[in-house]
Amino acid sequence: MRKRIVAGNWKMHKTVDEATALVNDLKSRVKDVSHVEIVVCPAFTALSAVADAIQGSNIRLAAQNMHWENEGAYTGEVSPVMLKDLGCTYVILGHSERRAYFGETDEIVNKKVKAALAGGLLPIICVGETLEVREEGKTEEVVTRQTKGALDGIDAAQAEGIVIAYEPVWAIGTGRTASAEEANRVIRIIRSVVAEIFDPKIAHEMRIQYGGSVKPNNAGELFSQSDIDGALVGGASLSASDFAAIVKA
Ligand code: PEP
């Protein structure tokens, strides 16, 4: 049985004080939840403070991005070793905003996935099609390419714990959600690609989230689908009450 995972991507929001207040509020709202893995993904600047705040709680820490090298002359970048040092369990890789605004390709995402695993971090790998791709009928082709690209060269022994987030780009921050059935359909395709890359057992065990305008009022329907193992939540994760409601859905 796959344990559901709900992660809140705070993006470029929240100062250190605001992030601490948000996670403290969330902590008290979800303290009794044990059947769902809860993850928060603050900006780099707030990781340390949030790590302190969640010590001993049921909330885990993730970063939103990282470089693939452990150290070096890469001004402005943050390495897997640094994230591990701060207490991160997960790192989001290949988010569509990184692909669109910072030129991240499947090859770059793959380097980061390898570096994360080598550094003891579990990647949350984002895949998903743009509206244009969807309208051209190429959703399956694109998510297959992204999934294969991200997992290229990863062996079965390393696959445990990897999370994939299916995030149709047209549903992110727009208030438009893929219907629960459609999200489930694409996630099943992604799972079959994972089976092809590794084996059916690994595919069966891998958690695949949906992301894209998940809110308290649509989370329950999404989570009732056979293959949706939780959510990557943007906007609604900035409210402790909304995020807690999604976790509990
Ligand atoms: C995201 O950025 O990963 C996301 C899903 O955002 P939102 O929930 O705001 O659509």
Coordinates of N, CA and C and ligand atoms in Angstrom, one line a residue:
M1 N 0.9 -1.2 0.0 CA 0.0 0.0 0.0 C 0.9 1.3 0.0
R2 N 0.7 2.1 -1.0 CA 1.5 3.3 -1.1 C 1.0 4.4 0.0
K3 N 1.9 4.9 0.7 CA 1.5 5.9 1.7 C 1.4 7.3 0.9
R4 N 0.3 7.9 1.1 CA 0.1 9.1 0.3 C 1.1 10.2 0.8
I5 N 1.4 11.1 -0.1 CA 2.3 12.2 0.2 C 1.8 13.5 -0.3
V6 N 1.6 14.4 0.6 CA 1.1 15.8 0.3 C 2.2 16.8 0.6
A7 N 2.7 17.5 -0.4 CA 3.8 18.4 -0.3 C 3.3 19.8 -0.6
G8 N 3.8 20.8 0.2 CA 3.4 22.2 -0.1 C 4.6 22.9 -0.6
N9 N 4.5 23.4 -1.8 CA 5.6 24.1 -2.5 C 5.3 25.6 -2.3
W10 N 6.1 26.2 -1.4 CA 5.8 27.6 -1.0 C 6.4 28.6 -2.0
K11 N 7.1 28.1 -3.0 CA 7.7 28.9 -4.1 C 8.5 30.1 -3.5
M12 N 8.5 31.2 -4.1 CA 9.3 32.4 -3.6 C 8.4 33.2 -2.7
H13 N 7.9 32.6 -1.7 CA 7.0 33.3 -0.7 C 7.6 33.1 0.7
K14 N 7.3 34.0 1.6 CA 7.5 33.8 3.0 C 9.0 34.2 3.5
T15 N 9.0 35.2 4.3 CA 10.3 35.5 5.0 C 10.5 34.4 6.1
V16 N 11.6 34.5 6.8 CA 11.9 33.5 7.8 C 10.8 33.5 8.9
D17 N 10.5 34.7 9.3 CA 9.4 34.8 10.4 C 8.1 34.3 9.9
E18 N 7.7 34.6 8.7 CA 6.4 34.2 8.1 C 6.4 32.7 7.9
A19 N 7.6 32.1 7.4 CA 7.6 30.7 7.2 C 7.5 29.9 8.5
T20 N 8.2 30.5 9.6 CA 8.1 29.8 10.9 C 6.7 29.8 11.4
A21 N 6.0 31.0 11.3 CA 4.7 31.1 11.8 C 3.8 30.1 11.0
L22 N 3.9 30.0 9.7 CA 3.1 29.1 8.9 C 3.3 27.7 9.3
V23 N 4.5 27.3 9.5 CA 4.8 25.8 9.8 C 4.3 25.5 11.2
N24 N 4.5 26.5 12.1 CA 4.0 26.2 13.5 C 2.5 26.0 13.5
D25 N 1.8 26.9 12.7 CA 0.3 26.8 12.6 C -0.1 25.4 12.0
L26 N 0.6 25.1 10.9 CA 0.4 23.8 10.3 C 0.6 22.6 11.2
K27 N 1.7 22.7 11.9 CA 2.1 21.6 12.8 C 1.0 21.2 13.8
S28 N 0.4 22.3 14.4 CA -0.7 22.0 15.3 C -1.9 21.4 14.6
R29 N -2.2 21.8 13.4 CA -3.4 21.3 12.7 C -3.3 19.9 12.2
V30 N -2.0 19.4 12.0 CA -1.9 18.1 11.4 C -1.2 17.1 12.4
K31 N -1.1 17.5 13.6 CA -0.3 16.7 14.5 C -0.8 15.3 14.7
D32 N -2.1 15.0 14.5 CA -2.6 13.7 14.6 C -2.6 12.8 13.4
V33 N -2.1 13.4 12.3 CA -2.1 12.7 11.0 C -0.9 11.8 10.9
S34 N -1.2 10.5 10.7 CA -0.1 9.5 10.6 C -0.2 8.7 9.3
H35 N -1.3 8.8 8.6 CA -1.5 8.0 7.4 C -1.1 8.7 6.1
V36 N -0.6 9.9 6.2 CA -0.2 10.7 5.1 C 1.2 11.3 5.4
E37 N 2.1 11.2 4.4 CA 3.4 11.9 4.6 C 3.2 13.4 4.3
I38 N 3.6 14.2 5.2 CA 3.4 15.7 5.0 C 4.8 16.3 4.8
V39 N 4.9 17.1 3.7 CA 6.2 17.7 3.4 C 5.9 19.2 3.1
V40 N 6.8 20.0 3.6 CA 6.8 21.5 3.3 C 8.1 21.8 2.5
C41 N 8.0 22.7 1.6 CA 9.1 23.1 0.7 C 9.3 24.6 0.7
P42 N 9.9 25.1 1.7 CA 10.1 26.6 1.8 C 11.2 27.0 0.9
A43 N 11.4 28.3 0.7 CA 12.5 28.9 0.0 C 13.8 28.5 0.7
F44 N 14.9 28.6 0.0 CA 16.2 28.2 0.7 C 16.4 29.0 2.0
T45 N 16.1 30.3 1.9 CA 16.4 31.1 3.1 C 15.7 30.7 4.4
A46 N 14.6 30.0 4.2 CA 13.8 29.6 5.4 C 13.9 28.2 5.8
L47 N 14.8 27.4 5.0 CA 14.9 26.0 5.3 C 15.4 25.7 6.7
S48 N 16.4 26.5 7.1 CA 17.0 26.2 8.4 C 16.0 26.4 9.6
A49 N 15.3 27.6 9.5 CA 14.3 27.9 10.6 C 13.1 26.9 10.6
V50 N 12.7 26.5 9.4 CA 11.6 25.5 9.3 C 12.1 24.2 9.8
A51 N 13.3 23.8 9.5 CA 13.9 22.5 10.0 C 13.9 22.5 11.5
D52 N 14.2 23.6 12.1 CA 14.2 23.7 13.6 C 12.7 23.5 14.1
A53 N 11.8 24.2 13.4 CA 10.4 24.2 13.9 C 9.7 22.9 13.8
I54 N 10.2 22.0 12.8 CA 9.5 20.8 12.6 C 10.2 19.6 13.3
Q55 N 11.2 19.9 14.0 CA 11.9 18.8 14.8 C 10.9 18.0 15.6
G56 N 11.0 16.7 15.5 CA 10.1 15.9 16.4 C 8.7 15.8 15.9
S57 N 8.4 16.5 14.8 CA 7.0 16.5 14.3 C 6.8 15.5 13.2
N58 N 5.6 15.4 12.6 CA 5.3 14.5 11.5 C 5.5 15.2 10.1
I59 N 6.1 16.4 10.1 CA 6.3 17.1 8.9 C 7.8 17.0 8.4
R60 N 7.9 16.7 7.1 CA 9.3 16.6 6.6 C 9.6 17.8 5.7
L61 N 10.9 18.0 5.5 CA 11.4 19.2 4.8 C 11.9 18.8 3.4
A62 N 11.5 19.7 2.4 CA 12.0 19.6 1.1 C 12.5 21.0 0.6
A63 N 13.5 20.9 -0.3 CA 13.9 22.1 -1.0 C 13.2 22.2 -2.4
Q64 N 13.2 23.3 -3.0 CA 12.5 23.5 -4.3 C 13.3 23.2 -5.5
N65 N 14.6 23.1 -5.3 CA 15.6 23.0 -6.4 C 17.0 22.8 -5.8
M66 N 17.9 22.4 -6.6 CA 19.3 22.3 -6.2 C 20.2 22.2 -7.4
H67 N 21.5 22.4 -7.2 CA 22.5 22.2 -8.3 C 22.9 20.7 -8.2
W68 N 23.5 20.2 -9.3 CA 23.9 18.8 -9.3 C 25.3 18.5 -8.8
E69 N 26.0 19.6 -8.6 CA 27.4 19.4 -8.0 C 27.3 19.6 -6.5
N70 N 28.2 18.9 -5.8 CA 28.2 19.1 -4.3 C 28.9 20.4 -3.9
E71 N 29.8 20.9 -4.7 CA 30.4 22.2 -4.4 C 31.1 22.7 -5.6
G72 N 31.5 24.0 -5.6 CA 32.2 24.5 -6.7 C 31.9 25.9 -7.0
A73 N 32.4 26.4 -8.1 CA 32.2 27.8 -8.5 C 30.9 28.0 -9.3
Y74 N 29.8 27.9 -8.6 CA 28.5 28.0 -9.2 C 27.7 29.1 -8.4
T75 N 28.0 30.4 -8.6 CA 27.5 31.5 -7.9 C 26.0 31.4 -7.8
G76 N 25.5 31.5 -6.6 CA 24.0 31.6 -6.4 C 23.3 30.2 -6.3
E77 N 24.1 29.2 -6.4 CA 23.5 27.8 -6.4 C 23.7 27.2 -5.0
V78 N 22.9 26.1 -4.8 CA 22.9 25.4 -3.5 C 23.0 23.9 -3.9
S79 N 23.8 23.2 -3.1 CA 24.1 21.8 -3.5 C 23.3 20.8 -2.6
P80 N 23.3 19.5 -3.1 CA 22.7 18.4 -2.4 C 23.3 18.3 -1.0
V81 N 24.6 18.4 -0.8 CA 25.2 18.3 0.5 C 24.7 19.4 1.4
M82 N 24.5 20.6 0.9 CA 24.0 21.7 1.8 C 22.6 21.4 2.2
L83 N 21.8 20.9 1.3 CA 20.4 20.6 1.7 C 20.2 19.5 2.7
K84 N 21.1 18.5 2.5 CA 21.1 17.3 3.4 C 21.5 17.8 4.8
D85 N 22.5 18.7 4.8 CA 23.0 19.3 6.0 C 21.9 20.0 6.8
L86 N 21.0 20.6 6.1 CA 19.9 21.4 6.7 C 18.8 20.5 7.2
G87 N 18.8 19.3 6.8 CA 17.7 18.4 7.3 C 16.7 18.1 6.2
C88 N 17.0 18.4 5.0 CA 16.0 18.1 3.9 C 15.9 16.6 3.7
T89 N 14.7 16.1 3.5 CA 14.5 14.7 3.1 C 14.3 14.6 1.6
Y90 N 13.6 15.6 1.1 CA 13.2 15.6 -0.3 C 13.7 16.9 -1.0
V91 N 13.7 16.8 -2.4 CA 14.0 18.0 -3.1 C 13.1 17.9 -4.4
I92 N 12.4 19.0 -4.7 CA 11.6 19.1 -5.9 C 12.6 19.3 -7.1
L93 N 12.4 18.5 -8.1 CA 13.3 18.7 -9.3 C 12.4 18.8 -10.6
G94 N 12.8 19.7 -11.5 CA 12.2 19.8 -12.8 C 10.8 20.4 -12.7
H95 N 10.5 21.2 -11.7 CA 9.3 21.9 -11.7 C 9.1 22.7 -13.0
S96 N 7.8 22.8 -13.4 CA 7.6 23.4 -14.7 C 8.1 24.9 -14.7
E97 N 8.1 25.6 -13.6 CA 8.6 26.9 -13.5 C 10.1 27.0 -13.8
R98 N 10.8 26.0 -13.3 CA 12.2 25.9 -13.5 C 12.5 25.5 -15.0
R99 N 11.6 24.7 -15.6 CA 11.8 24.3 -17.0 C 11.5 25.5 -17.8
A100 N 10.5 26.3 -17.5 CA 10.1 27.4 -18.4 C 10.9 28.7 -18.2
Y101 N 11.3 29.0 -16.9 CA 12.0 30.3 -16.7 C 13.5 30.1 -16.6
F102 N 13.9 28.9 -16.3 CA 15.4 28.8 -16.0 C 16.0 27.7 -16.9
G103 N 15.3 27.4 -18.0 CA 15.9 26.6 -19.0 C 16.2 25.2 -18.7
E104 N 15.6 24.6 -17.6 CA 15.9 23.2 -17.2 C 15.4 22.2 -18.3
T105 N 16.3 21.4 -18.8 CA 16.0 20.4 -19.7 C 15.9 19.1 -19.0
D106 N 15.4 18.1 -19.8 CA 15.3 16.7 -19.2 C 16.7 16.3 -18.8
E107 N 17.8 16.7 -19.5 CA 19.1 16.3 -19.2 C 19.6 16.9 -17.9
I108 N 19.2 18.1 -17.7 CA 19.6 18.8 -16.4 C 18.8 18.2 -15.3
V109 N 17.6 17.9 -15.5 CA 16.7 17.3 -14.4 C 17.4 15.9 -14.1
N110 N 17.8 15.2 -15.1 CA 18.4 13.9 -14.8 C 19.7 14.0 -14.0
K111 N 20.5 15.0 -14.3 CA 21.7 15.2 -13.5 C 21.4 15.4 -12.1
K112 N 20.4 16.2 -11.9 CA 19.9 16.6 -10.5 C 19.4 15.4 -9.8
V113 N 18.6 14.6 -10.5 CA 18.0 13.4 -9.9 C 19.2 12.5 -9.4
K114 N 20.2 12.3 -10.3 CA 21.3 11.4 -9.9 C 22.0 12.0 -8.7
A115 N 22.2 13.3 -8.7 CA 23.0 14.0 -7.6 C 22.2 13.9 -6.3
A116 N 20.9 14.1 -6.4 CA 20.0 14.0 -5.2 C 20.1 12.6 -4.6
L117 N 20.0 11.6 -5.4 CA 20.0 10.2 -4.9 C 21.4 9.9 -4.3
A118 N 22.4 10.4 -5.0 CA 23.8 10.1 -4.5 C 24.0 10.8 -3.1
G119 N 23.3 11.9 -2.9 CA 23.5 12.7 -1.7 C 22.5 12.4 -0.6
G120 N 21.7 11.3 -0.8 CA 20.8 10.9 0.2 C 19.5 11.7 0.3
L121 N 19.2 12.4 -0.8 CA 17.9 13.1 -0.9 C 16.9 12.4 -1.8
L122 N 15.7 12.5 -1.5 CA 14.7 11.8 -2.4 C 14.1 12.9 -3.3
P123 N 14.2 12.6 -4.6 CA 13.6 13.6 -5.6 C 12.1 13.5 -5.7
I124 N 11.5 14.7 -5.8 CA 10.1 14.8 -6.2 C 10.2 15.3 -7.7
I125 N 10.0 14.4 -8.6 CA 10.3 14.8 -10.0 C 9.0 15.3 -10.7
C126 N 9.0 16.5 -11.2 CA 7.8 17.1 -11.8 C 7.8 16.8 -13.3
V127 N 6.7 16.3 -13.8 CA 6.5 16.2 -15.2 C 5.1 16.7 -15.5
G128 N 4.9 17.1 -16.8 CA 3.5 17.6 -17.1 C 3.6 18.4 -18.4
E129 N 2.5 18.4 -19.1 CA 2.4 19.0 -20.4 C 1.8 20.4 -20.4
T130 N 2.2 21.2 -21.4 CA 1.7 22.6 -21.5 C 0.3 22.4 -22.2
L131 N -0.4 23.5 -22.2 CA -1.8 23.5 -22.9 C -1.6 23.2 -24.4
E132 N -0.6 23.8 -25.0 CA -0.3 23.6 -26.4 C -0.1 22.1 -26.7
V133 N 0.7 21.5 -25.9 CA 1.0 20.0 -26.0 C -0.3 19.2 -25.9
R134 N -1.1 19.6 -24.9 CA -2.3 18.9 -24.7 C -3.2 19.0 -25.9
E135 N -3.3 20.2 -26.4 CA -4.2 20.5 -27.5 C -3.8 19.8 -28.8
E136 N -2.4 19.5 -28.9 CA -1.9 18.8 -30.0 C -2.1 17.3 -29.8
G137 N -2.6 16.9 -28.7 CA -2.8 15.4 -28.4 C -1.5 14.7 -28.1
K138 N -0.5 15.5 -27.5 CA 0.8 14.9 -27.3 C 1.2 14.8 -25.8
T139 N 0.1 14.8 -25.0 CA 0.4 14.7 -23.5 C 1.2 13.4 -23.2
E140 N 0.7 12.3 -23.7 CA 1.4 11.0 -23.4 C 2.8 11.0 -23.8
E141 N 3.0 11.5 -25.0 CA 4.4 11.6 -25.6 C 5.3 12.4 -24.7
V142 N 4.8 13.5 -24.2 CA 5.7 14.5 -23.5 C 5.9 13.9 -22.0
V143 N 4.9 13.5 -21.4 CA 5.2 13.0 -20.0 C 6.0 11.7 -20.0
T144 N 5.9 10.9 -21.1 CA 6.8 9.7 -21.3 C 8.2 10.2 -21.4
R145 N 8.4 11.1 -22.3 CA 9.8 11.6 -22.6 C 10.4 12.2 -21.3
Q146 N 9.6 13.0 -20.6 CA 10.1 13.6 -19.3 C 10.4 12.6 -18.3
T147 N 9.5 11.6 -18.1 CA 9.8 10.6 -17.1 C 11.0 9.7 -17.5
K148 N 11.1 9.3 -18.7 CA 12.3 8.5 -19.1 C 13.6 9.4 -19.0
G149 N 13.4 10.7 -19.4 CA 14.6 11.5 -19.3 C 15.1 11.7 -17.9
A150 N 14.2 11.9 -17.0 CA 14.6 12.2 -15.6 C 15.2 10.9 -14.9
L151 N 14.7 9.8 -15.4 CA 15.1 8.5 -14.7 C 16.2 7.8 -15.5
D152 N 16.7 8.4 -16.5 CA 17.7 7.7 -17.3 C 19.0 7.4 -16.5
G153 N 19.4 6.1 -16.6 CA 20.6 5.7 -15.9 C 20.4 5.4 -14.4
I154 N 19.2 5.5 -13.9 CA 18.9 5.2 -12.5 C 18.6 3.7 -12.4
D155 N 19.3 3.0 -11.5 CA 19.0 1.6 -11.4 C 17.9 1.3 -10.4
A156 N 17.4 0.1 -10.5 CA 16.2 -0.3 -9.7 C 16.5 -0.1 -8.2
A157 N 17.7 -0.4 -7.8 CA 18.1 -0.3 -6.4 C 18.0 1.1 -5.9
Q158 N 18.1 2.1 -6.8 CA 18.0 3.5 -6.3 C 16.6 4.1 -6.4
A159 N 15.7 3.3 -7.0 CA 14.4 3.9 -7.3 C 13.5 4.0 -6.1
E160 N 13.8 3.3 -5.0 CA 12.9 3.3 -3.9 C 12.8 4.8 -3.3
G161 N 11.7 5.2 -3.1 CA 11.5 6.5 -2.4 C 11.4 7.7 -3.4
I162 N 11.7 7.5 -4.7 CA 11.5 8.5 -5.6 C 10.0 8.8 -5.8
V163 N 9.7 10.1 -5.8 CA 8.3 10.5 -6.0 C 8.2 11.3 -7.4
I164 N 7.1 11.0 -8.1 CA 6.8 11.8 -9.3 C 5.6 12.6 -9.1
A165 N 5.7 13.9 -9.5 CA 4.5 14.7 -9.5 C 4.0 15.0 -10.9
Y166 N 2.8 14.6 -11.2 CA 2.2 14.9 -12.5 C 1.5 16.3 -12.4
E167 N 2.1 17.3 -13.0 CA 1.6 18.6 -12.9 C 1.3 19.2 -14.3
P168 N 0.1 19.1 -14.8 CA -0.2 19.7 -16.1 C 0.1 21.2 -16.0
V169 N 0.9 21.8 -16.8 CA 1.4 23.2 -16.7 C 0.2 24.1 -16.7
W170 N -0.8 23.8 -17.5 CA -2.0 24.7 -17.7 C -2.9 24.7 -16.4
A171 N -2.6 23.8 -15.5 CA -3.4 23.8 -14.2 C -2.7 24.4 -13.1
I172 N -1.4 24.8 -13.3 CA -0.7 25.3 -12.1 C -1.0 26.8 -11.9
G173 N -1.5 27.1 -10.8 CA -1.7 28.5 -10.4 C -2.8 29.2 -11.2
T174 N -3.6 28.4 -11.9 CA -4.6 29.0 -12.8 C -6.0 28.8 -12.3
G175 N -6.2 27.9 -11.3 CA -7.5 27.6 -10.8 C -8.2 26.5 -11.7
R176 N -7.5 26.1 -12.8 CA -8.0 25.0 -13.6 C -7.4 23.7 -13.2
T177 N -8.2 22.8 -12.9 CA -7.7 21.5 -12.4 C -8.0 20.4 -13.5
A178 N -7.1 19.5 -13.7 CA -7.4 18.4 -14.6 C -8.6 17.6 -13.8
S179 N -9.5 17.1 -14.6 CA -10.5 16.3 -13.9 C -9.8 15.1 -13.2
A180 N -10.4 14.7 -12.1 CA -9.8 13.6 -11.3 C -9.5 12.4 -12.2
E181 N -10.5 12.1 -13.1 CA -10.3 10.9 -14.0 C -9.2 11.1 -15.0
E182 N -9.1 12.3 -15.5 CA -8.0 12.6 -16.5 C -6.7 12.6 -15.8
A183 N -6.6 13.2 -14.6 CA -5.3 13.2 -13.9 C -4.9 11.7 -13.6
N184 N -5.9 10.9 -13.2 CA -5.6 9.5 -12.9 C -5.2 8.7 -14.2
R185 N -5.8 9.1 -15.3 CA -5.4 8.4 -16.6 C -4.0 8.7 -16.9
V186 N -3.6 10.0 -16.8 CA -2.2 10.3 -17.2 C -1.2 9.7 -16.2
I187 N -1.6 9.7 -14.9 CA -0.7 9.1 -13.9 C -0.6 7.6 -14.1
R188 N -1.6 6.9 -14.6 CA -1.5 5.5 -14.9 C -0.5 5.3 -16.1
I189 N -0.5 6.2 -17.0 CA 0.5 6.2 -18.1 C 1.9 6.3 -17.6
I190 N 2.1 7.3 -16.7 CA 3.4 7.5 -16.1 C 3.8 6.2 -15.3
R191 N 2.9 5.6 -14.6 CA 3.2 4.4 -13.9 C 3.7 3.3 -14.8
S192 N 3.0 3.2 -16.0 CA 3.4 2.2 -16.9 C 4.8 2.5 -17.5
V193 N 5.1 3.7 -17.6 CA 6.5 4.1 -18.1 C 7.5 3.7 -17.1
V194 N 7.2 3.9 -15.8 CA 8.1 3.5 -14.7 C 8.3 2.0 -14.7
A195 N 7.2 1.2 -15.0 CA 7.3 -0.2 -15.1 C 8.2 -0.7 -16.2
E196 N 8.1 0.1 -17.3 CA 9.0 -0.3 -18.4 C 10.4 0.0 -18.1
I197 N 10.7 1.1 -17.4 CA 12.1 1.5 -17.1 C 12.6 0.5 -16.0
F198 N 11.9 0.3 -15.0 CA 12.3 -0.6 -13.9 C 11.6 -1.9 -14.0
D199 N 10.6 -2.1 -13.2 CA 9.8 -3.3 -13.3 C 8.4 -3.0 -12.6
P200 N 7.4 -3.9 -12.8 CA 6.1 -3.6 -12.4 C 6.0 -3.4 -10.8
K201 N 6.8 -4.1 -10.1 CA 6.8 -3.9 -8.6 C 7.2 -2.5 -8.2
I202 N 8.3 -2.0 -8.8 CA 8.7 -0.7 -8.5 C 7.7 0.3 -8.9
A203 N 7.1 0.1 -10.1 CA 6.0 1.0 -10.5 C 4.8 1.0 -9.6
H204 N 4.5 -0.2 -9.1 CA 3.4 -0.3 -8.2 C 3.6 0.5 -6.9
E205 N 4.9 0.4 -6.5 CA 5.2 1.1 -5.2 C 5.5 2.5 -5.3
M206 N 5.9 3.0 -6.5 CA 6.3 4.4 -6.6 C 5.1 5.4 -6.4
R207 N 5.3 6.4 -5.6 CA 4.2 7.3 -5.4 C 4.2 8.4 -6.4
I208 N 3.0 8.6 -7.0 CA 2.9 9.6 -8.1 C 1.8 10.6 -7.6
Q209 N 2.2 11.8 -7.4 CA 1.2 12.8 -7.0 C 0.6 13.6 -8.2
Y210 N -0.5 14.2 -7.9 CA -1.1 15.2 -8.9 C -0.8 16.6 -8.3
G211 N -0.5 17.5 -9.2 CA -0.4 18.9 -8.8 C -1.0 19.8 -9.9
G212 N -1.6 20.9 -9.4 CA -2.2 21.9 -10.3 C -3.5 22.3 -9.7
S213 N -3.5 23.5 -9.0 CA -4.7 24.0 -8.4 C -5.4 23.1 -7.5
V214 N -4.7 22.3 -6.7 CA -5.4 21.5 -5.7 C -5.8 22.4 -4.6
K215 N -7.0 22.2 -4.2 CA -7.6 23.0 -3.1 C -8.4 22.1 -2.2
P216 N -8.8 22.6 -1.0 CA -9.6 21.7 -0.1 C -10.9 21.2 -0.8
N217 N -11.5 21.9 -1.7 CA -12.7 21.4 -2.3 C -12.6 20.4 -3.4
N218 N -11.3 20.2 -4.0 CA -11.2 19.2 -5.0 C -10.3 18.1 -4.6
A219 N -9.6 18.2 -3.5 CA -8.6 17.2 -3.1 C -9.2 15.8 -2.9
G220 N -10.4 15.8 -2.2 CA -11.0 14.5 -1.9 C -11.3 13.7 -3.2
E221 N -11.8 14.4 -4.2 CA -12.1 13.6 -5.4 C -10.8 13.1 -6.1
L222 N -9.8 14.0 -6.1 CA -8.6 13.6 -6.7 C -8.0 12.4 -6.0
F223 N -8.0 12.5 -4.6 CA -7.4 11.4 -3.8 C -8.2 10.1 -3.8
S224 N -9.4 10.2 -4.3 CA -10.2 8.9 -4.4 C -9.9 8.1 -5.6
Q225 N -9.0 8.6 -6.5 CA -8.7 7.9 -7.7 C -7.6 6.8 -7.4
S226 N -7.6 5.8 -8.2 CA -6.8 4.6 -7.9 C -5.3 4.9 -7.8
D227 N -4.8 5.8 -8.7 CA -3.4 5.9 -8.9 C -2.8 7.3 -8.4
I228 N -3.7 8.1 -7.8 CA -3.2 9.4 -7.4 C -2.8 9.3 -5.9
D229 N -1.5 9.4 -5.6 CA -1.0 9.1 -4.3 C -0.7 10.4 -3.5
G230 N -1.5 11.4 -3.7 CA -1.3 12.7 -3.0 C -1.2 13.8 -3.9
A231 N -0.6 14.9 -3.4 CA -0.6 16.1 -4.2 C 0.7 17.0 -3.9
L232 N 1.1 17.7 -5.0 CA 2.0 18.8 -4.8 C 1.2 20.0 -4.9
V233 N 1.2 20.8 -3.8 CA 0.3 21.9 -3.7 C 1.1 23.2 -3.7
G234 N 0.7 24.2 -4.6 CA 1.3 25.5 -4.6 C 0.5 26.4 -3.7
G235 N -0.3 27.2 -4.4 CA -1.0 28.3 -3.7 C -1.7 28.0 -2.4
A236 N -2.4 26.9 -2.4 CA -3.1 26.5 -1.2 C -2.2 26.1 0.0
S237 N -1.0 25.9 -0.3 CA -0.1 25.5 0.8 C 0.4 26.7 1.6
L238 N 0.1 27.9 1.1 CA 0.5 29.1 1.8 C -0.5 29.4 2.9
S239 N -1.6 28.7 3.0 CA -2.6 28.8 4.1 C -2.5 27.5 4.9
A240 N -2.2 27.7 6.2 CA -2.2 26.4 7.1 C -3.5 25.7 7.1
S241 N -4.6 26.5 7.1 CA -5.9 25.8 7.2 C -6.2 25.1 5.9
D242 N -5.9 25.7 4.8 CA -6.2 25.0 3.5 C -5.3 23.8 3.3
F243 N -4.0 24.0 3.6 CA -3.1 22.9 3.4 C -3.5 21.7 4.3
A244 N -3.8 22.0 5.6 CA -4.2 20.9 6.5 C -5.5 20.3 6.0
A245 N -6.4 21.0 5.5 CA -7.6 20.4 4.9 C -7.3 19.5 3.8
I246 N -6.4 19.8 2.9 CA -6.0 19.0 1.8 C -5.3 17.7 2.3
V247 N -4.4 17.8 3.3 CA -3.8 16.7 3.9 C -4.9 15.7 4.5
K248 N -5.9 16.3 5.1 CA -6.9 15.5 5.8 C -7.9 14.9 4.7
A249 N -7.9 15.5 3.6 CA -8.8 15.0 2.5 C -8.4 13.6 2.0
Ligands
PEP1 C1 2.9 23.9 -8.1 O1 3.4 24.9 -8.3 O2 3.5 22.8 -8.0 C2 1.4 23.9 -8.1 C3 0.8 22.8 -8.2 O3 0.8 25.2 -7.9 P1 -0.8 25.5 -7.6 O4 -1.2 24.5 -6.6 O5 -0.8 26.9 -7.1 O6 -1.4 25.3 -8.9

